[in-house]
Amino acid sequence: MNIASKRWIAVIGIILLLALISLPLLKHDTKEKHIATIMLEKKTVKTIDLSTVTKPYRIRIDTPSGGYNILEVRPNEIEVIEADCPDQCCVHQGIISDGAEPIVCLPHKLVVKIDYTSHDDHTSKQTAPPDAVTK
Amino acid sequence: MSTRKLTIMSLLTAIALMIFIVEAQIPPLVPVPGVKMGLSNIVTLFSIFWLGRKEAFYILLCRILLGSIFAGHMLTLMYSLSGGLLSFTIISLFYRTFSLKALWIPSIISGIFHNIGQILCAIYVTGTTAIAAYLPLLIISGCITGFFTGLLAQYITNHTAILNHPLHHSK
């Protein structure tokens, strides 16, 4: 094995090590997070304060391309329970409560993430198209 | 471009396309967006080191374009293109430093950069940087799948080395 190959193995090792170290850090956050932000095609369509949710309910997000995602909102948790995207990745990602990993539905350009604060709470109501969210 | 070369390139494109379409039918193994086996990388890798960079680039581009027509939608094209082009650029830049006897090294590198390219594209499409949280997971999966596709490409090159290479100019 030549020197160049050994260098590459070292580079791969470092990248892999960094990835492995950062993995548990992203799973759970130490800070309190409870604002769920639902984004569709770069725009925030809805923000929900999950700590105020007492009874589970469902919301339906219709995408401009004609698809849909149905989300279930529970106390401190949120989950995509049904979607008509081809890969069903968003459904399989399950419940998110804290942690940095958002639910992503790439075919529908939908992202559900949990934030510390609802800094864009009031702006979301203006930018949201009136028929995009139906309860 | 000789007819022989053109035939070999089209054959490799057809093989890559076939692998790509069959792989698209397999449901996702892990519930993380972007994780896939990347089996068509075998053909790309093989063609870079067996035919050359220019030829491999054409094969890659044809496979991505045709693959998105047959097995996906417009978004598939964007993700495949961003991932494929980024990883191809990196491999081409450091082409000389890779050994033909250890193809799993460029394969892992291309697996990592393919996923980085896809994440960048996903950040652009959805407009959220929160997706970057998947980067560590995708890097690990890129290493694993890259290692195995690299081994497969290695076995193929080992066996085709016996054949009289029609085009190989360097070394």
PDB file of C-alpha atoms in Angstrom:
ATOM      1  CA  MET A   1       0.000   0.000   0.000  1.00  0.00           C
ATOM      2  CA  ASN A   2       1.478   3.336  -1.001  1.00  0.00           C
ATOM      3  CA  ILE A   3       1.666   6.564   1.003  1.00  0.00           C
ATOM      4  CA  ALA A   4      -1.209   8.254  -0.847  1.00  0.00           C
ATOM      5  CA  SER A   5      -3.541   5.383   0.047  1.00  0.00           C
ATOM      6  CA  LYS A   6      -2.514   5.570   3.688  1.00  0.00           C
ATOM      7  CA  ARG A   7      -3.227   9.306   3.687  1.00  0.00           C
ATOM      8  CA  TRP A   8      -6.679   8.693   2.275  1.00  0.00           C
ATOM      9  CA  ILE A   9      -7.381   6.077   4.933  1.00  0.00           C
ATOM     10  CA  ALA A  10      -6.404   8.647   7.573  1.00  0.00           C
ATOM     11  CA  VAL A  11      -8.738  11.234   5.999  1.00  0.00           C
ATOM     12  CA  ILE A  12     -11.612   8.744   5.937  1.00  0.00           C
ATOM     13  CA  GLY A  13     -10.872   7.766   9.530  1.00  0.00           C
ATOM     14  CA  ILE A  14     -10.999  11.383  10.719  1.00  0.00           C
ATOM     15  CA  ILE A  15     -14.260  12.141   8.889  1.00  0.00           C
ATOM     16  CA  LEU A  16     -15.840   8.946  10.211  1.00  0.00           C
ATOM     17  CA  LEU A  17     -14.677   9.685  13.749  1.00  0.00           C
ATOM     18  CA  LEU A  18     -16.130  13.218  13.633  1.00  0.00           C
ATOM     19  CA  ALA A  19     -19.430  11.813  12.344  1.00  0.00           C
ATOM     20  CA  LEU A  20     -19.547   9.187  15.091  1.00  0.00           C
ATOM     21  CA  ILE A  21     -18.783  11.748  17.818  1.00  0.00           C
ATOM     22  CA  SER A  22     -21.454  14.183  16.644  1.00  0.00           C
ATOM     23  CA  LEU A  23     -24.102  11.472  16.280  1.00  0.00           C
ATOM     24  CA  PRO A  24     -25.168  11.167  19.959  1.00  0.00           C
ATOM     25  CA  LEU A  25     -25.025  14.960  20.359  1.00  0.00           C
ATOM     26  CA  LEU A  26     -27.752  15.367  17.749  1.00  0.00           C
ATOM     27  CA  LYS A  27     -30.083  12.744  19.184  1.00  0.00           C
ATOM     28  CA  HIS A  28     -31.141  14.679  22.252  1.00  0.00           C
ATOM     29  CA  ASP A  29     -30.849  18.272  23.173  1.00  0.00           C
ATOM     30  CA  THR A  30     -30.220  19.424  26.700  1.00  0.00           C
ATOM     31  CA  LYS A  31     -32.243  22.593  26.253  1.00  0.00           C
ATOM     32  CA  GLU A  32     -36.023  22.628  26.408  1.00  0.00           C
ATOM     33  CA  LYS A  33     -37.501  22.540  22.904  1.00  0.00           C
ATOM     34  CA  HIS A  34     -41.162  22.493  22.154  1.00  0.00           C
ATOM     35  CA  ILE A  35     -42.007  24.691  19.184  1.00  0.00           C
ATOM     36  CA  ALA A  36     -42.737  22.617  16.112  1.00  0.00           C
ATOM     37  CA  THR A  37     -42.283  24.426  12.817  1.00  0.00           C
ATOM     38  CA  ILE A  38     -43.788  23.001   9.664  1.00  0.00           C
ATOM     39  CA  MET A  39     -42.127  24.259   6.501  1.00  0.00           C
ATOM     40  CA  LEU A  40     -43.322  23.649   2.987  1.00  0.00           C
ATOM     41  CA  GLU A  41     -41.231  24.765   0.010  1.00  0.00           C
ATOM     42  CA  LYS A  42     -39.064  27.185   2.006  1.00  0.00           C
ATOM     43  CA  LYS A  43     -42.058  28.840   3.725  1.00  0.00           C
ATOM     44  CA  THR A  44     -43.249  28.317   7.269  1.00  0.00           C
ATOM     45  CA  VAL A  45     -46.871  27.240   7.026  1.00  0.00           C
ATOM     46  CA  LYS A  46     -47.528  26.522  10.682  1.00  0.00           C
ATOM     47  CA  THR A  47     -45.920  26.706  14.099  1.00  0.00           C
ATOM     48  CA  ILE A  48     -47.308  24.729  17.014  1.00  0.00           C
ATOM     49  CA  ASP A  49     -46.347  25.050  20.667  1.00  0.00           C
ATOM     50  CA  LEU A  50     -46.217  21.362  21.565  1.00  0.00           C
ATOM     51  CA  SER A  51     -46.148  22.022  25.323  1.00  0.00           C
ATOM     52  CA  THR A  52     -49.657  23.476  25.185  1.00  0.00           C
ATOM     53  CA  VAL A  53     -51.107  20.453  23.382  1.00  0.00           C
ATOM     54  CA  THR A  54     -53.244  18.380  25.718  1.00  0.00           C
ATOM     55  CA  LYS A  55     -55.175  16.141  23.363  1.00  0.00           C
ATOM     56  CA  PRO A  56     -53.670  14.564  20.234  1.00  0.00           C
ATOM     57  CA  TYR A  57     -55.011  15.912  16.965  1.00  0.00           C
ATOM     58  CA  ARG A  58     -54.235  15.593  13.298  1.00  0.00           C
ATOM     59  CA  ILE A  59     -53.496  18.206  10.675  1.00  0.00           C
ATOM     60  CA  ARG A  60     -53.347  17.741   6.960  1.00  0.00           C
ATOM     61  CA  ILE A  61     -50.767  19.562   4.850  1.00  0.00           C
ATOM     62  CA  ASP A  62     -51.543  19.754   1.155  1.00  0.00           C
ATOM     63  CA  THR A  63     -48.585  20.392  -1.099  1.00  0.00           C
ATOM     64  CA  PRO A  64     -48.839  22.549  -4.235  1.00  0.00           C
ATOM     65  CA  SER A  65     -47.887  19.508  -6.318  1.00  0.00           C
ATOM     66  CA  GLY A  66     -51.106  17.765  -5.263  1.00  0.00           C
ATOM     67  CA  GLY A  67     -49.747  15.522  -2.522  1.00  0.00           C
ATOM     68  CA  TYR A  68     -50.513  15.463   1.169  1.00  0.00           C
ATOM     69  CA  ASN A  69     -48.929  14.696   4.534  1.00  0.00           C
ATOM     70  CA  ILE A  70     -51.018  14.027   7.613  1.00  0.00           C
ATOM     71  CA  LEU A  71     -49.333  14.936  10.880  1.00  0.00           C
ATOM     72  CA  GLU A  72     -50.335  13.862  14.346  1.00  0.00           C
ATOM     73  CA  VAL A  73     -49.664  16.422  17.042  1.00  0.00           C
ATOM     74  CA  ARG A  74     -49.335  15.058  20.576  1.00  0.00           C
ATOM     75  CA  PRO A  75     -48.165  16.605  23.853  1.00  0.00           C
ATOM     76  CA  ASN A  76     -44.479  17.431  23.256  1.00  0.00           C
ATOM     77  CA  GLU A  77     -44.340  15.187  20.187  1.00  0.00           C
ATOM     78  CA  ILE A  78     -45.087  15.365  16.511  1.00  0.00           C
ATOM     79  CA  GLU A  79     -45.156  12.691  13.829  1.00  0.00           C
ATOM     80  CA  VAL A  80     -46.089  12.197  10.191  1.00  0.00           C
ATOM     81  CA  ILE A  81     -48.575   9.345  10.160  1.00  0.00           C
ATOM     82  CA  GLU A  82     -49.602   9.298   6.543  1.00  0.00           C
ATOM     83  CA  ALA A  83     -48.357  10.658   3.239  1.00  0.00           C
ATOM     84  CA  ASP A  84     -48.655   9.902  -0.428  1.00  0.00           C
ATOM     85  CA  CYS A  85     -45.000  10.445  -1.255  1.00  0.00           C
ATOM     86  CA  PRO A  86     -43.277   7.621  -3.125  1.00  0.00           C
ATOM     87  CA  ASP A  87     -40.596   6.744  -0.575  1.00  0.00           C
ATOM     88  CA  GLN A  88     -42.615   7.068   2.695  1.00  0.00           C
ATOM     89  CA  CYS A  89     -39.466   8.217   4.449  1.00  0.00           C
ATOM     90  CA  CYS A  90     -41.301  10.867   6.460  1.00  0.00           C
ATOM     91  CA  VAL A  91     -43.698   8.254   7.858  1.00  0.00           C
ATOM     92  CA  HIS A  92     -40.897   5.853   8.786  1.00  0.00           C
ATOM     93  CA  GLN A  93     -38.950   8.572  10.571  1.00  0.00           C
ATOM     94  CA  GLY A  94     -41.524   8.347  13.361  1.00  0.00           C
ATOM     95  CA  ILE A  95     -41.989  10.643  16.304  1.00  0.00           C
ATOM     96  CA  ILE A  96     -39.740  13.615  16.979  1.00  0.00           C
ATOM     97  CA  SER A  97     -39.768  15.387  20.312  1.00  0.00           C
ATOM     98  CA  ASP A  98     -36.366  16.927  20.948  1.00  0.00           C
ATOM     99  CA  GLY A  99     -33.069  16.620  19.158  1.00  0.00           C
ATOM    100  CA  ALA A 100     -31.754  18.293  16.068  1.00  0.00           C
ATOM    101  CA  GLU A 101     -32.991  15.857  13.436  1.00  0.00           C
ATOM    102  CA  PRO A 102     -36.073  17.139  11.615  1.00  0.00           C
ATOM    103  CA  ILE A 103     -38.668  15.083   9.776  1.00  0.00           C
ATOM    104  CA  VAL A 104     -37.994  15.550   6.096  1.00  0.00           C
ATOM    105  CA  CYS A 105     -40.207  14.612   3.187  1.00  0.00           C
ATOM    106  CA  LEU A 106     -37.974  15.314   0.225  1.00  0.00           C
ATOM    107  CA  PRO A 107     -40.514  14.608  -2.543  1.00  0.00           C
ATOM    108  CA  HIS A 108     -42.951  17.103  -0.996  1.00  0.00           C
ATOM    109  CA  LYS A 109     -40.267  19.580   0.165  1.00  0.00           C
ATOM    110  CA  LEU A 110     -41.754  19.373   3.654  1.00  0.00           C
ATOM    111  CA  VAL A 111     -39.716  19.830   6.825  1.00  0.00           C
ATOM    112  CA  VAL A 112     -40.975  19.492  10.394  1.00  0.00           C
ATOM    113  CA  LYS A 113     -38.459  20.721  12.933  1.00  0.00           C
ATOM    114  CA  ILE A 114     -38.466  21.541  16.622  1.00  0.00           C
ATOM    115  CA  ASP A 115     -37.168  24.906  17.762  1.00  0.00           C
ATOM    116  CA  TYR A 116     -36.468  26.572  21.074  1.00  0.00           C
ATOM    117  CA  THR A 117     -38.499  29.667  20.371  1.00  0.00           C
ATOM    118  CA  SER A 118     -41.202  30.673  17.970  1.00  0.00           C
ATOM    119  CA  HIS A 119     -39.405  33.682  16.528  1.00  0.00           C
ATOM    120  CA  ASP A 120     -41.412  33.557  13.318  1.00  0.00           C
ATOM    121  CA  ASP A 121     -44.770  32.862  14.920  1.00  0.00           C
ATOM    122  CA  HIS A 122     -46.709  35.885  13.761  1.00  0.00           C
ATOM    123  CA  THR A 123     -45.050  36.127  10.349  1.00  0.00           C
ATOM    124  CA  SER A 124     -46.079  32.572   9.606  1.00  0.00           C
ATOM    125  CA  LYS A 125     -49.735  33.483   9.688  1.00  0.00           C
ATOM    126  CA  GLN A 126     -49.223  36.043   6.975  1.00  0.00           C
ATOM    127  CA  THR A 127     -47.050  33.949   4.704  1.00  0.00           C
ATOM    128  CA  ALA A 128     -49.203  30.841   4.981  1.00  0.00           C
ATOM    129  CA  PRO A 129     -51.553  30.360   2.053  1.00  0.00           C
ATOM    130  CA  PRO A 130     -55.136  30.233   3.388  1.00  0.00           C
ATOM    131  CA  ASP A 131     -55.952  26.823   1.937  1.00  0.00           C
ATOM    132  CA  ALA A 132     -52.617  25.126   2.623  1.00  0.00           C
ATOM    133  CA  VAL A 133     -53.521  23.923   6.104  1.00  0.00           C
ATOM    134  CA  THR A 134     -56.822  22.376   7.010  1.00  0.00           C
ATOM    135  CA  LYS A 135     -57.484  21.198  10.489  1.00  0.00           C
TER     136      LYS A 135
ATOM    137  CA  MET B   1     -14.375   8.247 -30.523  1.00  0.00           C
ATOM    138  CA  SER B   2     -14.182   4.794 -32.025  1.00  0.00           C
ATOM    139  CA  THR B   3     -17.207   2.585 -32.494  1.00  0.00           C
ATOM    140  CA  ARG B   4     -15.732   0.109 -30.088  1.00  0.00           C
ATOM    141  CA  LYS B   5     -15.346   2.707 -27.370  1.00  0.00           C
ATOM    142  CA  LEU B   6     -18.844   4.026 -27.989  1.00  0.00           C
ATOM    143  CA  THR B   7     -20.263   0.515 -27.715  1.00  0.00           C
ATOM    144  CA  ILE B   8     -18.465  -0.168 -24.450  1.00  0.00           C
ATOM    145  CA  MET B   9     -19.665   3.156 -23.050  1.00  0.00           C
ATOM    146  CA  SER B  10     -23.273   2.548 -24.046  1.00  0.00           C
ATOM    147  CA  LEU B  11     -23.124  -0.930 -22.590  1.00  0.00           C
ATOM    148  CA  LEU B  12     -21.831   0.432 -19.289  1.00  0.00           C
ATOM    149  CA  THR B  13     -24.527   3.136 -19.317  1.00  0.00           C
ATOM    150  CA  ALA B  14     -27.182   0.482 -19.863  1.00  0.00           C
ATOM    151  CA  ILE B  15     -25.833  -1.607 -16.988  1.00  0.00           C
ATOM    152  CA  ALA B  16     -25.679   1.421 -14.671  1.00  0.00           C
ATOM    153  CA  LEU B  17     -29.202   2.451 -15.645  1.00  0.00           C
ATOM    154  CA  MET B  18     -30.511  -1.042 -15.005  1.00  0.00           C
ATOM    155  CA  ILE B  19     -28.901  -1.181 -11.550  1.00  0.00           C
ATOM    156  CA  PHE B  20     -30.240   2.307 -10.784  1.00  0.00           C
ATOM    157  CA  ILE B  21     -33.817   1.428 -11.767  1.00  0.00           C
ATOM    158  CA  VAL B  22     -33.828  -1.899  -9.913  1.00  0.00           C
ATOM    159  CA  GLU B  23     -32.387  -0.226  -6.820  1.00  0.00           C
ATOM    160  CA  ALA B  24     -35.069   2.474  -6.931  1.00  0.00           C
ATOM    161  CA  GLN B  25     -37.707  -0.251  -6.538  1.00  0.00           C
ATOM    162  CA  ILE B  26     -36.215  -1.485  -3.263  1.00  0.00           C
ATOM    163  CA  PRO B  27     -37.914   0.245  -0.314  1.00  0.00           C
ATOM    164  CA  PRO B  28     -35.620   2.390   1.878  1.00  0.00           C
ATOM    165  CA  LEU B  29     -33.661   0.260   4.351  1.00  0.00           C
ATOM    166  CA  VAL B  30     -33.202   2.952   6.989  1.00  0.00           C
ATOM    167  CA  PRO B  31     -35.757   5.704   7.664  1.00  0.00           C
ATOM    168  CA  VAL B  32     -33.305   8.455   6.841  1.00  0.00           C
ATOM    169  CA  PRO B  33     -33.848  10.481   3.686  1.00  0.00           C
ATOM    170  CA  GLY B  34     -31.017  10.004   1.242  1.00  0.00           C
ATOM    171  CA  VAL B  35     -29.703   6.673   2.489  1.00  0.00           C
ATOM    172  CA  LYS B  36     -29.431   4.165  -0.319  1.00  0.00           C
ATOM    173  CA  MET B  37     -27.025   1.530  -1.477  1.00  0.00           C
ATOM    174  CA  GLY B  38     -25.741   3.495  -4.455  1.00  0.00           C
ATOM    175  CA  LEU B  39     -25.047   0.348  -6.440  1.00  0.00           C
ATOM    176  CA  SER B  40     -24.713   2.222  -9.725  1.00  0.00           C
ATOM    177  CA  ASN B  41     -21.590   3.742  -8.219  1.00  0.00           C
ATOM    178  CA  ILE B  42     -19.920   0.429  -9.113  1.00  0.00           C
ATOM    179  CA  VAL B  43     -20.219   1.254 -12.801  1.00  0.00           C
ATOM    180  CA  THR B  44     -19.080   4.858 -12.366  1.00  0.00           C
ATOM    181  CA  LEU B  45     -16.054   3.780 -10.377  1.00  0.00           C
ATOM    182  CA  PHE B  46     -15.206   1.007 -12.783  1.00  0.00           C
ATOM    183  CA  SER B  47     -15.468   3.303 -15.776  1.00  0.00           C
ATOM    184  CA  ILE B  48     -13.323   6.041 -14.185  1.00  0.00           C
ATOM    185  CA  PHE B  49     -10.457   3.649 -13.619  1.00  0.00           C
ATOM    186  CA  TRP B  50     -10.944   1.434 -16.643  1.00  0.00           C
ATOM    187  CA  LEU B  51     -11.924   3.878 -19.368  1.00  0.00           C
ATOM    188  CA  GLY B  52     -10.927   7.286 -18.079  1.00  0.00           C
ATOM    189  CA  ARG B  53     -12.452  10.345 -16.524  1.00  0.00           C
ATOM    190  CA  LYS B  54     -14.054  11.873 -19.606  1.00  0.00           C
ATOM    191  CA  GLU B  55     -15.784   8.639 -20.581  1.00  0.00           C
ATOM    192  CA  ALA B  56     -16.895   8.015 -17.007  1.00  0.00           C
ATOM    193  CA  PHE B  57     -18.359  11.514 -16.847  1.00  0.00           C
ATOM    194  CA  TYR B  58     -20.492  10.882 -19.948  1.00  0.00           C
ATOM    195  CA  ILE B  59     -21.670   7.542 -18.571  1.00  0.00           C
ATOM    196  CA  LEU B  60     -22.543   9.116 -15.212  1.00  0.00           C
ATOM    197  CA  LEU B  61     -24.436  11.996 -16.828  1.00  0.00           C
ATOM    198  CA  CYS B  62     -26.405   9.707 -19.151  1.00  0.00           C
ATOM    199  CA  ARG B  63     -27.263   7.353 -16.303  1.00  0.00           C
ATOM    200  CA  ILE B  64     -28.510  10.179 -14.059  1.00  0.00           C
ATOM    201  CA  LEU B  65     -30.596  11.821 -16.792  1.00  0.00           C
ATOM    202  CA  LEU B  66     -32.117   8.571 -18.055  1.00  0.00           C
ATOM    203  CA  GLY B  67     -32.515   7.214 -14.534  1.00  0.00           C
ATOM    204  CA  SER B  68     -34.564  10.231 -13.471  1.00  0.00           C
ATOM    205  CA  ILE B  69     -36.793   9.811 -16.507  1.00  0.00           C
ATOM    206  CA  PHE B  70     -37.406   6.106 -15.909  1.00  0.00           C
ATOM    207  CA  ALA B  71     -37.342   5.778 -12.139  1.00  0.00           C
ATOM    208  CA  GLY B  72     -38.079   9.071 -10.514  1.00  0.00           C
ATOM    209  CA  HIS B  73     -39.241  12.626 -10.738  1.00  0.00           C
ATOM    210  CA  MET B  74     -37.574  15.972 -11.277  1.00  0.00           C
ATOM    211  CA  LEU B  75     -36.361  16.100  -7.681  1.00  0.00           C
ATOM    212  CA  THR B  76     -34.537  12.787  -8.125  1.00  0.00           C
ATOM    213  CA  LEU B  77     -32.644  14.419 -10.951  1.00  0.00           C
ATOM    214  CA  MET B  78     -31.573  17.325  -8.749  1.00  0.00           C
ATOM    215  CA  TYR B  79     -30.425  15.136  -5.873  1.00  0.00           C
ATOM    216  CA  SER B  80     -28.634  12.611  -8.072  1.00  0.00           C
ATOM    217  CA  LEU B  81     -27.009  15.345 -10.107  1.00  0.00           C
ATOM    218  CA  SER B  82     -25.740  17.353  -7.136  1.00  0.00           C
ATOM    219  CA  GLY B  83     -24.458  14.247  -5.353  1.00  0.00           C
ATOM    220  CA  GLY B  84     -23.064  12.603  -8.459  1.00  0.00           C
ATOM    221  CA  LEU B  85     -21.298  15.675  -9.788  1.00  0.00           C
ATOM    222  CA  LEU B  86     -19.738  16.613  -6.455  1.00  0.00           C
ATOM    223  CA  SER B  87     -18.387  13.131  -5.825  1.00  0.00           C
ATOM    224  CA  PHE B  88     -17.209  12.804  -9.418  1.00  0.00           C
ATOM    225  CA  THR B  89     -15.372  16.144  -9.206  1.00  0.00           C
ATOM    226  CA  ILE B  90     -13.568  15.106  -6.033  1.00  0.00           C
ATOM    227  CA  ILE B  91     -12.546  11.733  -7.459  1.00  0.00           C
ATOM    228  CA  SER B  92     -11.375  13.301 -10.727  1.00  0.00           C
ATOM    229  CA  LEU B  93      -9.309  15.919  -8.914  1.00  0.00           C
ATOM    230  CA  PHE B  94      -7.466  13.302  -6.869  1.00  0.00           C
ATOM    231  CA  TYR B  95      -7.528  10.689  -9.635  1.00  0.00           C
ATOM    232  CA  ARG B  96      -3.759  10.142  -9.594  1.00  0.00           C
ATOM    233  CA  THR B  97      -3.524   9.513  -5.867  1.00  0.00           C
ATOM    234  CA  PHE B  98      -5.788   6.464  -5.910  1.00  0.00           C
ATOM    235  CA  SER B  99      -4.457   2.982  -6.386  1.00  0.00           C
ATOM    236  CA  LEU B 100      -6.125   0.513  -8.733  1.00  0.00           C
ATOM    237  CA  LYS B 101      -5.534  -2.149  -6.111  1.00  0.00           C
ATOM    238  CA  ALA B 102      -7.563  -0.359  -3.437  1.00  0.00           C
ATOM    239  CA  LEU B 103     -10.700   0.888  -5.165  1.00  0.00           C
ATOM    240  CA  TRP B 104     -12.622   0.960  -1.913  1.00  0.00           C
ATOM    241  CA  ILE B 105     -10.786   4.157  -0.945  1.00  0.00           C
ATOM    242  CA  PRO B 106     -12.101   6.349  -3.805  1.00  0.00           C
ATOM    243  CA  SER B 107     -15.437   4.591  -3.385  1.00  0.00           C
ATOM    244  CA  ILE B 108     -15.779   5.637   0.255  1.00  0.00           C
ATOM    245  CA  ILE B 109     -14.661   9.182  -0.610  1.00  0.00           C
ATOM    246  CA  SER B 110     -17.243   9.378  -3.371  1.00  0.00           C
ATOM    247  CA  GLY B 111     -19.908   7.922  -1.054  1.00  0.00           C
ATOM    248  CA  ILE B 112     -19.225  10.632   1.523  1.00  0.00           C
ATOM    249  CA  PHE B 113     -19.222  13.455  -1.015  1.00  0.00           C
ATOM    250  CA  HIS B 114     -22.287  12.121  -2.807  1.00  0.00           C
ATOM    251  CA  ASN B 115     -24.224  12.447   0.432  1.00  0.00           C
ATOM    252  CA  ILE B 116     -22.761  15.881   1.184  1.00  0.00           C
ATOM    253  CA  GLY B 117     -23.871  17.028  -2.265  1.00  0.00           C
ATOM    254  CA  GLN B 118     -27.346  15.656  -1.670  1.00  0.00           C
ATOM    255  CA  ILE B 119     -27.622  17.427   1.689  1.00  0.00           C
ATOM    256  CA  LEU B 120     -26.573  20.718   0.098  1.00  0.00           C
ATOM    257  CA  CYS B 121     -29.223  20.213  -2.549  1.00  0.00           C
ATOM    258  CA  ALA B 122     -31.850  19.348   0.082  1.00  0.00           C
ATOM    259  CA  ILE B 123     -30.958  22.483   2.063  1.00  0.00           C
ATOM    260  CA  TYR B 124     -31.413  24.509  -1.101  1.00  0.00           C
ATOM    261  CA  VAL B 125     -34.723  22.852  -2.057  1.00  0.00           C
ATOM    262  CA  THR B 126     -36.367  23.008   1.367  1.00  0.00           C
ATOM    263  CA  GLY B 127     -34.674  26.205   2.538  1.00  0.00           C
ATOM    264  CA  THR B 128     -33.848  24.794   5.984  1.00  0.00           C
ATOM    265  CA  THR B 129     -30.394  24.228   7.347  1.00  0.00           C
ATOM    266  CA  ALA B 130     -31.902  21.887   9.973  1.00  0.00           C
ATOM    267  CA  ILE B 131     -31.467  19.063   7.454  1.00  0.00           C
ATOM    268  CA  ALA B 132     -27.715  19.286   7.999  1.00  0.00           C
ATOM    269  CA  ALA B 133     -28.392  17.373  11.242  1.00  0.00           C
ATOM    270  CA  TYR B 134     -28.537  14.262   9.071  1.00  0.00           C
ATOM    271  CA  LEU B 135     -25.001  14.797   7.817  1.00  0.00           C
ATOM    272  CA  PRO B 136     -23.218  12.506  10.340  1.00  0.00           C
ATOM    273  CA  LEU B 137     -25.657   9.673   9.670  1.00  0.00           C
ATOM    274  CA  LEU B 138     -25.305  10.105   5.922  1.00  0.00           C
ATOM    275  CA  ILE B 139     -21.507  10.205   6.145  1.00  0.00           C
ATOM    276  CA  ILE B 140     -21.506   6.913   8.061  1.00  0.00           C
ATOM    277  CA  SER B 141     -23.904   5.307   5.623  1.00  0.00           C
ATOM    278  CA  GLY B 142     -21.834   6.673   2.727  1.00  0.00           C
ATOM    279  CA  CYS B 143     -18.738   5.004   4.179  1.00  0.00           C
ATOM    280  CA  ILE B 144     -20.459   1.651   4.579  1.00  0.00           C
ATOM    281  CA  THR B 145     -22.130   1.554   1.169  1.00  0.00           C
ATOM    282  CA  GLY B 146     -19.036   3.087  -0.439  1.00  0.00           C
ATOM    283  CA  PHE B 147     -16.854   0.354   0.995  1.00  0.00           C
ATOM    284  CA  PHE B 148     -19.024  -2.430  -0.416  1.00  0.00           C
ATOM    285  CA  THR B 149     -19.568  -0.866  -3.845  1.00  0.00           C
ATOM    286  CA  GLY B 150     -15.809  -0.284  -3.933  1.00  0.00           C
ATOM    287  CA  LEU B 151     -15.154  -3.955  -3.224  1.00  0.00           C
ATOM    288  CA  LEU B 152     -17.553  -4.928  -6.017  1.00  0.00           C
ATOM    289  CA  ALA B 153     -15.822  -2.568  -8.451  1.00  0.00           C
ATOM    290  CA  GLN B 154     -12.519  -4.092  -7.338  1.00  0.00           C
ATOM    291  CA  TYR B 155     -13.660  -7.622  -8.156  1.00  0.00           C
ATOM    292  CA  ILE B 156     -14.837  -6.489 -11.573  1.00  0.00           C
ATOM    293  CA  THR B 157     -11.558  -4.707 -12.367  1.00  0.00           C
ATOM    294  CA  ASN B 158      -9.562  -7.709 -11.152  1.00  0.00           C
ATOM    295  CA  HIS B 159     -11.424  -9.968 -13.532  1.00  0.00           C
ATOM    296  CA  THR B 160     -11.417  -7.633 -16.512  1.00  0.00           C
ATOM    297  CA  ALA B 161      -7.677  -7.127 -16.078  1.00  0.00           C
ATOM    298  CA  ILE B 162      -7.241 -10.592 -17.573  1.00  0.00           C
ATOM    299  CA  LEU B 163      -8.992  -9.439 -20.711  1.00  0.00           C
ATOM    300  CA  ASN B 164      -7.048  -7.498 -23.242  1.00  0.00           C
ATOM    301  CA  HIS B 165      -7.942  -3.908 -22.552  1.00  0.00           C
ATOM    302  CA  PRO B 166      -9.029  -2.202 -25.759  1.00  0.00           C
ATOM    303  CA  LEU B 167      -8.695   1.412 -24.669  1.00  0.00           C
ATOM    304  CA  HIS B 168      -6.455   1.671 -21.717  1.00  0.00           C
ATOM    305  CA  HIS B 169      -3.840   4.240 -22.550  1.00  0.00           C
ATOM    306  CA  SER B 170      -2.186   5.182 -19.264  1.00  0.00           C
ATOM    307  CA  LYS B 171      -0.254   2.548 -17.339  1.00  0.00           C
TER     308      LYS B 171
END
